[in-house]
Amino acid sequence: MTLRPALKPHRPAARPAPRAHSGPTAGASGRAAAPKRRRRGTDRRPRFALGVTAAFFALLYLPIGVVILFSFNSQKSLTVFKDFSFRWYSAFFQDQALLDSLGMSLRVSLVAMAGSLILGVALALGLVRCRSRFGSLAGLIMLVPLITPEIVTGVAAMMLFKGMGITLSTGTVMLAEITFSISYVTVILRSRIAALNPEVEEAAMDLGATRWQALRLVTLPALLPSILASAVLVFALVFDDFVLAYFTTGVDPQPLSVRIYSAIRFGVQPTINAVGTLMLAGSIGLIALALFIPRLFGRRGGLDLLSGK
């Protein structure tokens, strides 16, 4: 018996891989082409957009920086800075008229904050829970004060008080500011109320709580971060408001913003720079507090909501 060797399958010979050109011309062109592709892509810096952004922030914040700088000037000059001093801050705290106006602005802001919160929370709950066409229409109407020019609102409020025979005073300023601030509170709270799970409130009522108790013990605590943020924001907006306060205020005392306007008509005094710096610092602090209040309760902060994170 003869044994035959096993036949091996025929495999085609592997072709040698083509050699890459390693010459100086090919290497240099390859290295030069890659940066060009990167520069033409999305990695290229938009120089024009950066320039426009820088010009915008310069025009916006340079005047504010000048006001802050000259509030610490030792001289009365508004063009030449000599030495660093707190002279004009001391003059502000010794001016009784400005202090009276500051006290009025604080009272108006506190009353407007409390009144707009009470009415705004109730209105937001009603708009979210209302299932009729009136609820949708009322929701659209609530956005009108946010887009209406404030001077129109101020003139309308003044004409209303004059037509009803009401003398312009601190009370008229408070009523006008409360009416204007309700929209801000309602818009902020509507989104938060809509995100709440209604089954939690229904479970509380199934356990024996009344509707008022479920609202007080379940819904309002869940809304507390948004309520506090709305309160701080309304306080800052009302304290800095000028147009509405100008048309609805009486003779004396006037809100601080109106008092400053009355003073600068006869020439800008360095004390006004100190007052403006203090108002700017207070407003920034209040707005920052409103943005970070939700973080204190373990929720997303205002900066995250604005940036979309």
XYZ file of C-alpha atoms in Angstrom:
309
model
C 0.000 0.000 0.000
C 1.498 3.220 -1.121
C 0.968 6.386 1.005
C 0.558 9.664 -0.870
C 1.536 12.906 0.683
C -1.378 15.196 1.606
C -1.994 17.888 -0.890
C -1.658 21.378 0.521
C -4.134 24.018 -0.701
C -2.595 26.493 -3.065
C -2.332 29.999 -1.552
C -1.618 32.961 -3.759
C 1.523 34.802 -2.925
C 0.976 37.978 -0.942
C 1.667 41.074 -2.884
C 4.152 43.435 -1.379
C 2.619 46.578 0.053
C 3.295 49.705 -1.936
C 6.076 51.759 -0.523
C 5.212 55.199 0.685
C 7.254 57.985 -0.700
C 9.616 59.017 2.006
C 11.166 61.834 0.079
C 11.415 65.313 1.508
C 8.781 66.687 -0.876
C 5.994 64.275 0.150
C 6.664 64.594 3.885
C 6.715 68.352 3.788
C 3.491 68.577 1.807
C 1.750 66.135 4.171
C 2.774 68.114 7.201
C 1.688 71.373 5.610
C -1.698 70.112 4.479
C -2.908 69.071 7.940
C -2.635 72.519 9.583
C -4.413 74.064 6.602
C -7.311 71.683 7.007
C -7.504 72.469 10.704
C -7.467 76.192 10.114
C -10.231 75.922 7.574
C -12.406 73.828 9.909
C -14.355 74.600 13.054
C -11.165 75.054 15.104
C -10.495 78.407 13.472
C -11.044 81.307 15.867
C -13.833 83.702 14.827
C -11.753 86.863 15.147
C -14.518 89.173 13.968
C -16.996 87.764 16.498
C -14.427 88.043 19.289
C -13.763 91.645 18.348
C -17.464 92.535 18.360
C -17.910 90.823 21.728
C -14.956 92.696 23.222
C -16.266 96.028 21.890
C -19.731 95.309 23.289
C -18.477 94.555 26.787
C -16.147 97.549 26.692
C -18.970 99.945 25.783
C -21.221 98.345 28.402
C -18.893 98.170 31.384
C -16.318 100.926 30.900
C -18.748 103.719 31.925
C -19.714 101.704 34.995
C -16.041 101.227 35.800
C -15.461 104.979 35.528
C -18.328 105.654 37.960
C -16.902 103.164 40.444
C -13.392 104.602 40.092
C -14.365 108.231 40.662
C -16.557 107.312 43.622
C -13.248 106.806 45.462
C -11.714 110.073 44.260
C -10.539 112.452 46.955
C -11.304 115.482 44.790
C -14.608 116.792 43.516
C -13.417 116.496 39.944
C -15.110 113.970 37.693
C -12.274 113.929 35.160
C -9.051 113.861 37.191
C -8.433 111.122 39.744
C -5.983 112.167 42.456
C -6.068 110.007 45.602
C -8.075 107.074 46.914
C -10.646 108.183 49.512
C -14.034 107.296 51.026
C -14.993 110.970 51.190
C -18.105 110.717 49.032
C -19.395 107.604 50.761
C -19.175 109.472 54.053
C -20.982 112.427 52.463
C -23.768 110.106 51.305
C -24.394 108.716 54.792
C -24.504 112.283 56.146
C -27.066 113.500 53.569
C -30.462 113.145 55.230
C -32.435 113.625 52.007
C -30.626 110.755 50.298
C -31.017 108.574 53.380
C -34.772 109.265 53.436
C -34.978 108.292 49.781
C -32.981 105.123 50.487
C -35.391 104.216 53.281
C -38.380 104.760 51.001
C -36.855 102.592 48.270
C -36.284 99.802 50.781
C -39.868 100.015 52.077
C -41.338 100.021 48.568
C -39.157 97.067 47.569
C -40.148 95.014 50.605
C -43.874 95.726 50.210
C -43.766 95.050 46.463
C -41.880 91.819 47.064
C -44.401 90.567 49.632
C -47.465 91.616 47.656
C -46.264 90.248 44.323
C -45.290 86.939 45.945
C -48.704 86.383 47.504
C -50.596 87.272 44.345
C -48.062 85.692 41.991
C -48.034 82.314 43.729
C -51.840 82.182 43.783
C -52.053 83.229 40.143
C -49.424 80.716 39.026
C -51.243 77.886 40.804
C -54.514 78.925 39.218
C -53.064 79.174 35.710
C -51.414 75.740 35.906
C -54.408 73.980 37.468
C -56.998 75.685 35.253
C -58.043 73.473 32.343
C -60.289 75.920 30.484
C -59.571 78.271 27.622
C -59.615 81.158 30.059
C -56.498 79.762 31.709
C -54.560 79.771 28.437
C -55.773 83.279 27.633
C -54.833 84.535 31.101
C -51.368 82.974 30.705
C -50.835 84.948 27.522
C -52.090 88.139 29.137
C -49.562 87.711 31.955
C -46.746 87.994 29.413
C -47.928 91.385 28.171
C -46.359 93.444 31.034
C -42.997 91.798 30.338
C -42.900 92.998 26.726
C -44.742 96.311 27.142
C -42.445 99.373 27.368
C -42.218 100.412 30.996
C -42.910 104.036 30.148
C -46.324 102.984 28.821
C -47.028 101.177 32.080
C -45.894 104.193 34.094
C -48.046 106.666 32.190
C -51.055 104.326 32.377
C -50.644 103.935 36.151
C -50.361 107.696 36.631
C -53.469 108.358 34.532
C -55.373 105.695 36.475
C -54.499 107.240 39.847
C -55.264 110.746 38.587
C -58.576 109.625 37.117
C -59.610 108.015 40.395
C -58.660 111.141 42.341
C -55.828 109.428 44.231
C -52.941 111.675 45.235
C -49.535 110.369 44.176
C -47.602 109.194 47.210
C -45.647 106.255 48.573
C -48.783 104.115 48.435
C -49.268 104.685 44.714
C -45.657 103.665 44.054
C -46.193 100.462 46.040
C -49.407 99.603 44.166
C -47.777 100.228 40.789
C -44.687 98.172 41.629
C -46.776 95.262 42.962
C -48.852 95.219 39.784
C -45.753 95.316 37.606
C -43.898 92.590 39.554
C -46.677 89.988 39.601
C -45.811 88.896 36.065
C -42.216 88.059 36.997
C -43.267 85.887 39.927
C -45.967 84.134 37.903
C -43.706 83.336 34.964
C -40.954 81.957 37.217
C -43.302 79.801 39.304
C -45.442 78.457 36.471
C -42.651 76.301 35.088
C -41.833 74.946 38.539
C -45.475 74.148 39.355
C -45.941 72.428 36.002
C -42.928 70.212 36.785
C -44.393 69.042 40.106
C -45.982 65.613 40.255
C -49.694 66.121 41.086
C -49.886 62.584 42.463
C -47.909 63.661 45.540
C -50.571 66.199 46.481
C -53.305 63.675 45.722
C -51.571 61.114 47.952
C -51.542 63.629 50.799
C -55.294 64.148 50.405
C -55.836 60.369 50.295
C -54.077 60.176 53.676
C -56.575 62.573 55.217
C -55.187 66.037 54.448
C -57.491 68.715 53.166
C -56.719 70.563 49.954
C -55.400 73.533 51.924
C -53.211 71.296 54.089
C -51.827 69.519 51.015
C -51.013 72.887 49.499
C -49.395 74.180 52.678
C -47.486 71.035 53.655
C -46.586 69.546 50.254
C -46.818 72.013 47.373
C -45.467 75.191 48.956
C -42.369 73.514 50.483
C -41.567 72.087 47.054
C -41.902 75.593 45.588
C -39.839 77.278 48.307
C -36.559 77.617 46.320
C -38.377 79.205 43.377
C -40.361 81.466 45.705
C -37.214 82.715 47.426
C -35.439 83.275 44.123
C -38.451 85.224 42.825
C -38.539 87.320 45.984
C -34.896 88.335 45.709
C -35.235 89.097 42.006
C -38.336 91.254 42.512
C -36.652 93.146 45.345
C -33.670 93.963 43.118
C -35.865 95.014 40.182
C -38.113 97.264 42.260
C -35.233 98.849 44.162
C -33.515 99.873 40.903
C -36.695 100.832 39.054
C -36.891 104.418 37.857
C -39.538 104.820 35.129
C -42.516 103.445 37.039
C -41.443 105.163 40.272
C -40.988 108.495 38.483
C -44.546 108.557 37.137
C -46.257 107.364 40.326
C -44.287 109.009 43.144
C -45.301 112.083 45.102
C -43.310 115.123 46.121
C -41.429 113.913 49.173
C -39.913 111.545 50.036
C -38.978 110.219 46.621
C -37.429 106.838 45.790
C -33.656 106.842 45.579
C -33.591 106.412 41.796
C -35.878 109.450 41.313
C -33.847 111.470 43.803
C -30.656 110.715 41.888
C -32.289 111.810 38.620
C -33.453 115.051 40.212
C -29.935 115.709 41.507
C -28.053 115.099 38.247
C -30.250 117.570 36.340
C -28.295 120.331 38.086
C -24.897 118.660 37.582
C -23.375 115.341 38.495
C -22.007 115.319 42.022
C -19.371 112.826 43.221
C -21.843 111.659 45.862
C -23.989 110.262 43.050
C -21.054 108.068 42.007
C -20.913 106.615 45.510
C -24.678 106.035 45.551
C -24.558 104.360 42.131
C -21.713 102.104 43.227
C -23.598 101.023 46.345
C -26.765 100.343 44.341
C -24.786 98.341 41.783
C -23.114 96.258 44.488
C -26.437 95.595 46.198
C -28.159 94.611 42.958
C -25.370 92.240 41.962
C -25.457 90.642 45.394
C -29.225 90.142 45.297
C -29.236 88.699 41.786
C -26.364 86.366 42.651
C -28.306 85.234 45.708
C -31.373 84.588 43.552
C -29.302 82.504 41.136
C -27.686 80.344 43.813
C -30.639 79.889 46.186
C -31.799 76.701 44.398
C -28.378 75.133 45.048
C -28.948 75.516 48.774
C -31.895 73.140 48.422
C -30.057 70.616 46.265
C -31.636 71.725 42.993
C -30.221 73.122 39.811
C -28.892 76.611 40.181
C -29.958 79.619 38.178
C -26.688 79.638 36.248
C -27.317 76.080 35.077
C -30.815 76.971 33.955
C -29.573 79.989 32.023
C -26.755 78.046 30.355
C -28.973 75.064 29.574
C -26.851 72.509 31.449
